PDB file of C-alpha atoms in Angstrom:
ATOM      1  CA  UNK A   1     113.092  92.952  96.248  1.00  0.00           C
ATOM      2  CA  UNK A   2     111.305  94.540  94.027  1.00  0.00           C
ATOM      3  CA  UNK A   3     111.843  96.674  91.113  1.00  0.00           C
ATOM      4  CA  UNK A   4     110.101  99.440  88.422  1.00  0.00           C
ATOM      5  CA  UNK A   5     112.205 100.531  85.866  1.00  0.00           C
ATOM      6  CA  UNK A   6     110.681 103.719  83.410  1.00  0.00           C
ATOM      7  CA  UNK A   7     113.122 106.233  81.635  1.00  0.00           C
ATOM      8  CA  UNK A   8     114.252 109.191  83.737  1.00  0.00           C
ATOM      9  CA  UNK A   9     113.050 111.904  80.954  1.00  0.00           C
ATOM     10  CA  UNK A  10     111.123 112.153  77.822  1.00  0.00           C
ATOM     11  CA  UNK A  11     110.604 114.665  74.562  1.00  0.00           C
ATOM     12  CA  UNK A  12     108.251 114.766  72.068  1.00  0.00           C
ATOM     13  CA  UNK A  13     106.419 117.428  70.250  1.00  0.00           C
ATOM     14  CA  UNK A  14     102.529 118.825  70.610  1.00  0.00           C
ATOM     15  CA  UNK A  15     100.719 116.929  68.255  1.00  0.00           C
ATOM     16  CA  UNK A  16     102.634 113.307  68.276  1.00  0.00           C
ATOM     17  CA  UNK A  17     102.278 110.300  70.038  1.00  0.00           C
ATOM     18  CA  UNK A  18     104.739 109.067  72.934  1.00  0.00           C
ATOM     19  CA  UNK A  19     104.799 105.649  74.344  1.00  0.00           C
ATOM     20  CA  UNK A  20     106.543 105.243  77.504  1.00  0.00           C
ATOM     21  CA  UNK A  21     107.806 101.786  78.688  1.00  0.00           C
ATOM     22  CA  UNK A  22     107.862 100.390  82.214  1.00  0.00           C
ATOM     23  CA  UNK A  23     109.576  97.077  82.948  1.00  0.00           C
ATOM     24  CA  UNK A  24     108.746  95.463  86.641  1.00  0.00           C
ATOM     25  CA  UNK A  25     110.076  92.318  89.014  1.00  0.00           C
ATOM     26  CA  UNK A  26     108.090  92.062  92.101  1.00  0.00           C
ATOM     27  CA  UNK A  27     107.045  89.703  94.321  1.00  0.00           C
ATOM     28  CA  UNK A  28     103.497  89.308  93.837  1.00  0.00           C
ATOM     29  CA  UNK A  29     101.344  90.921  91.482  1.00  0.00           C
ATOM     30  CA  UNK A  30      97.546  92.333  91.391  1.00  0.00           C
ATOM     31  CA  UNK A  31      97.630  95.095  88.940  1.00  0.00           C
ATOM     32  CA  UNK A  32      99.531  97.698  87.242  1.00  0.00           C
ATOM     33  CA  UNK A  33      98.662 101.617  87.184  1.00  0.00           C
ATOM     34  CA  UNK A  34     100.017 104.175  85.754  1.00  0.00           C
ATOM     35  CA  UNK A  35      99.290 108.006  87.284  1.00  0.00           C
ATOM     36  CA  UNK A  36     100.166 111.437  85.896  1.00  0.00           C
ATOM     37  CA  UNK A  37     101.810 113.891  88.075  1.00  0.00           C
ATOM     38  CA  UNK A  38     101.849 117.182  87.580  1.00  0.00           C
ATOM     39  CA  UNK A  39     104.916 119.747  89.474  1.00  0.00           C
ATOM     40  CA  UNK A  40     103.734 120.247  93.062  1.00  0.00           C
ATOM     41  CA  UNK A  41     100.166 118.501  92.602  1.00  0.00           C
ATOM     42  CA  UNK A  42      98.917 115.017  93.354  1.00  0.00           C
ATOM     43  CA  UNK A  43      99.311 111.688  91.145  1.00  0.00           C
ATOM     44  CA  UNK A  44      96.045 111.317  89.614  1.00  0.00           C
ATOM     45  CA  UNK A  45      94.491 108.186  88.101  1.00  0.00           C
ATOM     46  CA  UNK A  46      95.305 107.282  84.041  1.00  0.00           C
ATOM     47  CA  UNK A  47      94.875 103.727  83.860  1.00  0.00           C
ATOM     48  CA  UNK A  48      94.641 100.400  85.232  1.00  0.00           C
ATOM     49  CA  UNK A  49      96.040  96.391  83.570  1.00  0.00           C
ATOM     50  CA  UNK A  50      95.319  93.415  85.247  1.00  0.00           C
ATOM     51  CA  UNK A  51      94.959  91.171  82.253  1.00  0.00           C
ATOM     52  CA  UNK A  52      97.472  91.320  79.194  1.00  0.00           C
ATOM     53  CA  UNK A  53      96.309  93.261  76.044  1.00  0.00           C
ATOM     54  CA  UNK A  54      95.893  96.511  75.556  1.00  0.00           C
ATOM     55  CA  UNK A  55      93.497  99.691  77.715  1.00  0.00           C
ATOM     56  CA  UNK A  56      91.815 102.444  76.052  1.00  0.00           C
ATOM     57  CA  UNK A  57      90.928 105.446  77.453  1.00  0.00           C
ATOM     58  CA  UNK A  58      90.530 108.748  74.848  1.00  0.00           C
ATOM     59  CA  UNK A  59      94.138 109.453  74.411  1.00  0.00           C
ATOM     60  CA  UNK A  60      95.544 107.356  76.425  1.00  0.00           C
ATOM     61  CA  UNK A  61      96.031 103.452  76.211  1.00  0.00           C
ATOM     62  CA  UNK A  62      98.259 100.972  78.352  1.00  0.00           C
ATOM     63  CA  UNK A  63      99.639  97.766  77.325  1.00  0.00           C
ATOM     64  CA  UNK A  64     100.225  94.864  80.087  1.00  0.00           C
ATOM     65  CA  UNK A  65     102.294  91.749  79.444  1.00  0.00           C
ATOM     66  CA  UNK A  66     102.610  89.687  82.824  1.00  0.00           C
ATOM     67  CA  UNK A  67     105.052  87.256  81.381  1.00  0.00           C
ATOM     68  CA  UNK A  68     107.135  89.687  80.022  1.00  0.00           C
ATOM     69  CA  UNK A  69     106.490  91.873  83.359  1.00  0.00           C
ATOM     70  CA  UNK A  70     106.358  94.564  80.771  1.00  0.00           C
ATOM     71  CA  UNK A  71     104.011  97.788  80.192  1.00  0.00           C
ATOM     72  CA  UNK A  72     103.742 100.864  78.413  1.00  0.00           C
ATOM     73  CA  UNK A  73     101.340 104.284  78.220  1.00  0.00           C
ATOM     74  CA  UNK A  74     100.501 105.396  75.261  1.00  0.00           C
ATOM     75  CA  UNK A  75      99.438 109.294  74.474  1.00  0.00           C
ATOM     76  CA  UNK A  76      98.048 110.525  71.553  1.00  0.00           C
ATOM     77  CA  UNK A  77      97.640 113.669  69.792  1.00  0.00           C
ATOM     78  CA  UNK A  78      99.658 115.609  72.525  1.00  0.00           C
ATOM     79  CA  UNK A  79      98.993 118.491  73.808  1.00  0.00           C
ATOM     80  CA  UNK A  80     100.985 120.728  76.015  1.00  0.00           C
ATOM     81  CA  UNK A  81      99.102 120.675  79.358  1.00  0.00           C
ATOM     82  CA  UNK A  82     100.528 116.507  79.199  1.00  0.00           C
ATOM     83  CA  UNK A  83     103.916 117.679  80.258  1.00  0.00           C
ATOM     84  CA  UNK A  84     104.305 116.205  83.334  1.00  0.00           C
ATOM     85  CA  UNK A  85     105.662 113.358  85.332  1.00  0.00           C
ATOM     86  CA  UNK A  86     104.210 109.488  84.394  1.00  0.00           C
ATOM     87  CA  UNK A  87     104.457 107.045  87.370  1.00  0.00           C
ATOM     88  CA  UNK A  88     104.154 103.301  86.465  1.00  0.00           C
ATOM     89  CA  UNK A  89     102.991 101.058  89.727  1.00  0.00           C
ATOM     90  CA  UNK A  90     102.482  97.683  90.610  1.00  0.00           C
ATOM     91  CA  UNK A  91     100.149  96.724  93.163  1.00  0.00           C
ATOM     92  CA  UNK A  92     101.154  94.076  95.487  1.00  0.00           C
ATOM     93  CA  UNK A  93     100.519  92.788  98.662  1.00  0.00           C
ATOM     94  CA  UNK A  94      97.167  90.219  99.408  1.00  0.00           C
ATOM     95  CA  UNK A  95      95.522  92.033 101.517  1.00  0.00           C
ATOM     96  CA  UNK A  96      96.883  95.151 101.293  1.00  0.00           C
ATOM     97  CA  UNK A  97      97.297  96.294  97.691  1.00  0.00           C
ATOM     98  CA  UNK A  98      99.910  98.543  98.252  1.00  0.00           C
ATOM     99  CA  UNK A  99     101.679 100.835  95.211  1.00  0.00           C
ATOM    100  CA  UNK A 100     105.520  99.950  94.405  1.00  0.00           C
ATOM    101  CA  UNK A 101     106.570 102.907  92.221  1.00  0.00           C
ATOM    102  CA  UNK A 102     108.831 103.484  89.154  1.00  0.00           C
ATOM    103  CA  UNK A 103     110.853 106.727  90.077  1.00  0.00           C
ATOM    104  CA  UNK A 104     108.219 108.527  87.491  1.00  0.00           C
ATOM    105  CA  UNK A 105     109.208 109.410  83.747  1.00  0.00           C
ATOM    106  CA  UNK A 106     109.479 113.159  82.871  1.00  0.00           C
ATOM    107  CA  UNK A 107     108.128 113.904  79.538  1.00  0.00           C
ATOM    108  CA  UNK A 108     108.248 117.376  78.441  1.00  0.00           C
ATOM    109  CA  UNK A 109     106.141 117.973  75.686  1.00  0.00           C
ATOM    110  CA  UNK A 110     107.413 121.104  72.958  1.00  0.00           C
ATOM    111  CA  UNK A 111     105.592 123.231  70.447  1.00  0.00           C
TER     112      UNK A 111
ATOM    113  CA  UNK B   1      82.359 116.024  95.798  1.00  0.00           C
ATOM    114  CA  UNK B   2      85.095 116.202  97.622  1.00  0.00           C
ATOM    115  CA  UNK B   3      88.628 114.444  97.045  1.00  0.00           C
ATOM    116  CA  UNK B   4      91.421 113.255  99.641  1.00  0.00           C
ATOM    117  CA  UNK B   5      92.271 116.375 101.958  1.00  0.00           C
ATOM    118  CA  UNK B   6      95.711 116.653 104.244  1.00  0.00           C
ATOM    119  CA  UNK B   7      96.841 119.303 105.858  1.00  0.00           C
ATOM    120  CA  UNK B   8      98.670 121.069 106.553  1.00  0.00           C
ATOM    121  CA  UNK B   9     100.061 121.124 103.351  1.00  0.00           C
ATOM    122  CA  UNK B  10     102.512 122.719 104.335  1.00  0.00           C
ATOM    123  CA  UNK B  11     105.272 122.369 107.054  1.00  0.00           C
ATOM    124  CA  UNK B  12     108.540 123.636 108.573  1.00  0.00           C
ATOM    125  CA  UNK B  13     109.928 121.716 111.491  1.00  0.00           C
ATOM    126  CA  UNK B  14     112.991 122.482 113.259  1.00  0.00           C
ATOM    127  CA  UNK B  15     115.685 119.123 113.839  1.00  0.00           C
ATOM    128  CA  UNK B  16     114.149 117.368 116.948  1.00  0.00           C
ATOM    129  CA  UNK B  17     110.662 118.514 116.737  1.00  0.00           C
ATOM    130  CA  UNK B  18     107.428 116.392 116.392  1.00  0.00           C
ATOM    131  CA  UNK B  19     105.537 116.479 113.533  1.00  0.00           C
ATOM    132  CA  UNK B  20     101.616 115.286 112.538  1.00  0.00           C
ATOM    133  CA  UNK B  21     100.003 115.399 109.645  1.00  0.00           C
ATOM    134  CA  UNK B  22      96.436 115.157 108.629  1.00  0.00           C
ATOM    135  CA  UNK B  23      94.479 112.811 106.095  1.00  0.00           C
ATOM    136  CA  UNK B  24      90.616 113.310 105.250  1.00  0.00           C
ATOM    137  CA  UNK B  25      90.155 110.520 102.813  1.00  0.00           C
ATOM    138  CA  UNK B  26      86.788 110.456 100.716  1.00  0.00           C
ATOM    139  CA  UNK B  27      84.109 109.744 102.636  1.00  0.00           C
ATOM    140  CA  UNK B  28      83.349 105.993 103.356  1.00  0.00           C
ATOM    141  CA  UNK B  29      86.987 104.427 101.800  1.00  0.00           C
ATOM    142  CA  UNK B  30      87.968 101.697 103.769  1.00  0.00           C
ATOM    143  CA  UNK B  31      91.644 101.759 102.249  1.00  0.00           C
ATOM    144  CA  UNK B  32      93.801 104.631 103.432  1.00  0.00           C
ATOM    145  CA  UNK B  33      97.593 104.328 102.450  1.00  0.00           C
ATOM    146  CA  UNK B  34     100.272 106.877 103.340  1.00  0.00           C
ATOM    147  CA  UNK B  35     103.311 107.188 101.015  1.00  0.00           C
ATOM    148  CA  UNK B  36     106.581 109.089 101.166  1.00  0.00           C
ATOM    149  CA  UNK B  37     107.562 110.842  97.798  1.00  0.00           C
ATOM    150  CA  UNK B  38     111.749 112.029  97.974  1.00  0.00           C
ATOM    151  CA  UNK B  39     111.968 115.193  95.472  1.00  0.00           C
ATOM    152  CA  UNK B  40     112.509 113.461  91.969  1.00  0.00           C
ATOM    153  CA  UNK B  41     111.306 109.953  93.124  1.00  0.00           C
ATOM    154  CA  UNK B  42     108.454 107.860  92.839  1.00  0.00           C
ATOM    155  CA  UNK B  43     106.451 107.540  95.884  1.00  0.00           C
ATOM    156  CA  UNK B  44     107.267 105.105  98.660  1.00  0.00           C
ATOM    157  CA  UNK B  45     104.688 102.967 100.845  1.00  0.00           C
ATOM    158  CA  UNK B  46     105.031 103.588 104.389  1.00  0.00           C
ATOM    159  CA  UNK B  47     101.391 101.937 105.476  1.00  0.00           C
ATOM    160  CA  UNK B  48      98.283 101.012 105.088  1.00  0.00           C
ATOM    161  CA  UNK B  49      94.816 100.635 107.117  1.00  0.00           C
ATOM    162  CA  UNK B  50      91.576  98.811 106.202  1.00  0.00           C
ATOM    163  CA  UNK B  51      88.942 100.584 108.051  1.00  0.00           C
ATOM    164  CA  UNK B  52      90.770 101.581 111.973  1.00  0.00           C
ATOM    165  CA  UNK B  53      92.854  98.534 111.499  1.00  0.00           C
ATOM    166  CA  UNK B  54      96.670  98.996 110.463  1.00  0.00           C
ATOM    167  CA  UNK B  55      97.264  95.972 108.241  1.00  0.00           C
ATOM    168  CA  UNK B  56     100.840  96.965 107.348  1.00  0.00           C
ATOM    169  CA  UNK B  57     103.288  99.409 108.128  1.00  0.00           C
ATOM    170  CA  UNK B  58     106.337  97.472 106.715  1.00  0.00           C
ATOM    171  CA  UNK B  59     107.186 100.752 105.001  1.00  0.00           C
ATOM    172  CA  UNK B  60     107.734 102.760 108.227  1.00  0.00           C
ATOM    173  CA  UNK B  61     111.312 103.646 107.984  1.00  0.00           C
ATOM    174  CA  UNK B  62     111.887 103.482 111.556  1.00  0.00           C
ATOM    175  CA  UNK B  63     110.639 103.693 115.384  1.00  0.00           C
ATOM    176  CA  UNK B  64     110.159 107.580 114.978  1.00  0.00           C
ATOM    177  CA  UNK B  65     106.877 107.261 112.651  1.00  0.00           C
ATOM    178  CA  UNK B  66     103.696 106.469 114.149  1.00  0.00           C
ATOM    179  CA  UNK B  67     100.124 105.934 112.126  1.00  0.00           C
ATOM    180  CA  UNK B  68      96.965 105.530 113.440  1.00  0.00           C
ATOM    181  CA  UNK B  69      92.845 105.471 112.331  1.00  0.00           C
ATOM    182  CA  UNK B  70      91.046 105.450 115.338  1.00  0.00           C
ATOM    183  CA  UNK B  71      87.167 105.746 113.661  1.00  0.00           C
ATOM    184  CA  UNK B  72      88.171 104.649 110.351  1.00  0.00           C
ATOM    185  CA  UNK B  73      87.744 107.325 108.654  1.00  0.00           C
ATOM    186  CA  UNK B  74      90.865 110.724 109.460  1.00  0.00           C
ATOM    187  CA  UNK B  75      94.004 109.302 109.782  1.00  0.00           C
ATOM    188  CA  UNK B  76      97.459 111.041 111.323  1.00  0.00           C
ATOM    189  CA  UNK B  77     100.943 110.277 110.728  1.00  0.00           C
ATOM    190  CA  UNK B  78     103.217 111.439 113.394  1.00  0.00           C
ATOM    191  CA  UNK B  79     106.870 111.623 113.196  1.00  0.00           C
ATOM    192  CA  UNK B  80     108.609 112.148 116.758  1.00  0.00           C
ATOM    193  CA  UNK B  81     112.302 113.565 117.205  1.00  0.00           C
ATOM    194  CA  UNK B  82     112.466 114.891 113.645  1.00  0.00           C
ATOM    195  CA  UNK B  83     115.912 114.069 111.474  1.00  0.00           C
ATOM    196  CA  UNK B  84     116.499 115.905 107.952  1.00  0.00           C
ATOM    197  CA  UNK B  85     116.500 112.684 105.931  1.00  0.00           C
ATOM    198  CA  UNK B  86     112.592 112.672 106.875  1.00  0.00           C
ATOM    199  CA  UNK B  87     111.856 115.972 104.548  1.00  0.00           C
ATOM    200  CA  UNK B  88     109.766 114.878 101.601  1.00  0.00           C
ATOM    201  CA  UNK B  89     106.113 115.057 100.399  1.00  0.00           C
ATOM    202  CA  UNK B  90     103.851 113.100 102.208  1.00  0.00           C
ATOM    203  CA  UNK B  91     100.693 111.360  99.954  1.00  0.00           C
ATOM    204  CA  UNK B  92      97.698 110.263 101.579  1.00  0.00           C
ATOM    205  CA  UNK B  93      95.599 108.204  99.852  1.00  0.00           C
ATOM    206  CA  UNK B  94      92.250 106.408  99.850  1.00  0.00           C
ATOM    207  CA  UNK B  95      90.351 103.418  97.991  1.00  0.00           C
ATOM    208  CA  UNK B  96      86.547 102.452  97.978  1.00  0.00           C
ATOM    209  CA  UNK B  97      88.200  98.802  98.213  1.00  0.00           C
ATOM    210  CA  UNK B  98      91.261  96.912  98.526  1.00  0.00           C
ATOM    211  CA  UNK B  99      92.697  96.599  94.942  1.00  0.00           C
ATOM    212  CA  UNK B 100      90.611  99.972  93.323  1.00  0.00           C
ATOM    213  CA  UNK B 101      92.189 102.804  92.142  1.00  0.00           C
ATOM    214  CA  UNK B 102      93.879 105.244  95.295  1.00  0.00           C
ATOM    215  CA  UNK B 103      92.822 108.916  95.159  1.00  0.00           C
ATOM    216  CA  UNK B 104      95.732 110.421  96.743  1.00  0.00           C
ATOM    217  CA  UNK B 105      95.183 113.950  98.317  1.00  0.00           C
ATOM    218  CA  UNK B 106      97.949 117.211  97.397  1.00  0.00           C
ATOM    219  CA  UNK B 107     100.633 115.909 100.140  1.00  0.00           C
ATOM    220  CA  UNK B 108     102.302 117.481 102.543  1.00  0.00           C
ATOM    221  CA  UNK B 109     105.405 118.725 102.173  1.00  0.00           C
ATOM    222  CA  UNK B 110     107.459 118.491 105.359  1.00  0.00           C
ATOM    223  CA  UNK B 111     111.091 120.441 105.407  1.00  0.00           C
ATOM    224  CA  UNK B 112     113.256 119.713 108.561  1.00  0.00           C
ATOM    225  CA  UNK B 113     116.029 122.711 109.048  1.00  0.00           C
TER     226      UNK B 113
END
């Protein structure tokens, strides 16, 4: 089977930095992604591991570890148009390259 | 330029009815993957076409949804004899190539009474 674990909710205050960790068993592997998802709207595109180390993007950086099957997003400085929800996927699947999703990671972000 | 379109995006269906919904992926993707998002829940594959060809639909939940891409480009998802376990938001979304990043479109959110 296969499986995305990322926490359920998240706080943390305008200004700070959040990580948020995502833990994965699947069968097969060609990449991990992580999208932002605002209420109502559609996932959009943050960032993309296929090798292990560490993505940088402005504020946002993700870390991939294959033999830990173990990533995390990273967001800096804060601001309060971030609130929103964080989906971590795995892409599987030869030919296909399908998404498996984590059930997304709430993070509310406060004044 | 333009981004993944579906329509409608929204949709009230009465227990029993059929249903189709619309994707316009970005012009000249070959990948085009539908998804089912549950409120509160990642989204789920359903299936997935390279050009007109449906490579998988191992995600299909059952008999009652139907996919196609006849010119490779607009795809529909059709859902016959409607149940209320099928409302949810359904993604569309479209790569340049196998393995890119998907552009999903706004979804469609379906509600079965």
């Amino acid at each position: 089977g296969q499986n995305i674990d990322q926490p359920t909710e998240m706080t943390a205050t305008e200004g700070a930095i959040v990580q948020i960790n995502c833990t994965y068993q699947t069968s097969g592997f060609n990449g991990l992604f992580w999208y932002q998802q605002h209420a109502g709207e559609a996932p959009t595109f943050l960032s993309y591991n296929v090798l292990d180390g560490l993505e940088e993007k402005g504020r946002f950086s993700s870390f991939l570890s294959r033999s830990k099957g173990y990533s995390y997003l990273l967001l800096k400085e804060l601001q309060m148009k971030d609130s929103a929800s964080y989906l971590c996927a795995v892409s599987i699947g030869g030919a296909t390259n399908k998404l498996i999703f984590g059930t997304g990671t709430l993070l509310a972000v406060q004044p | 330029g333009a981004g993944v379109s579906q329509s409608p995006r929204y949709k009230v269906a009465k227990r029993g009815q059929d249903v189709a919904l619309r994707c316009d992926p970005i012009s000249g993707h070959v990948s085009l993957f539908w998804y089912q998002q549950a409120l509160g829940q990642g989204p789920e594959f359903l299936t997935y076409f390279q050009n007109e060809a449906q490579l998988d639909k191992s995600g299909l939940p059952s008999d009652r949804f139907f996919a196609e891409r006849p010119e490779g480009s607009v795809s529909t998802l059709k859902i016959q004899r409607t149940q209320q376990e099928d409302s949810a938001v359904y993604l569309c979304a479209s790569s340049s190539t196998p393995g890119n990043e998907q552009f999903f479109g706004p979804g469609t959110r379906l509600t079965v009474l």
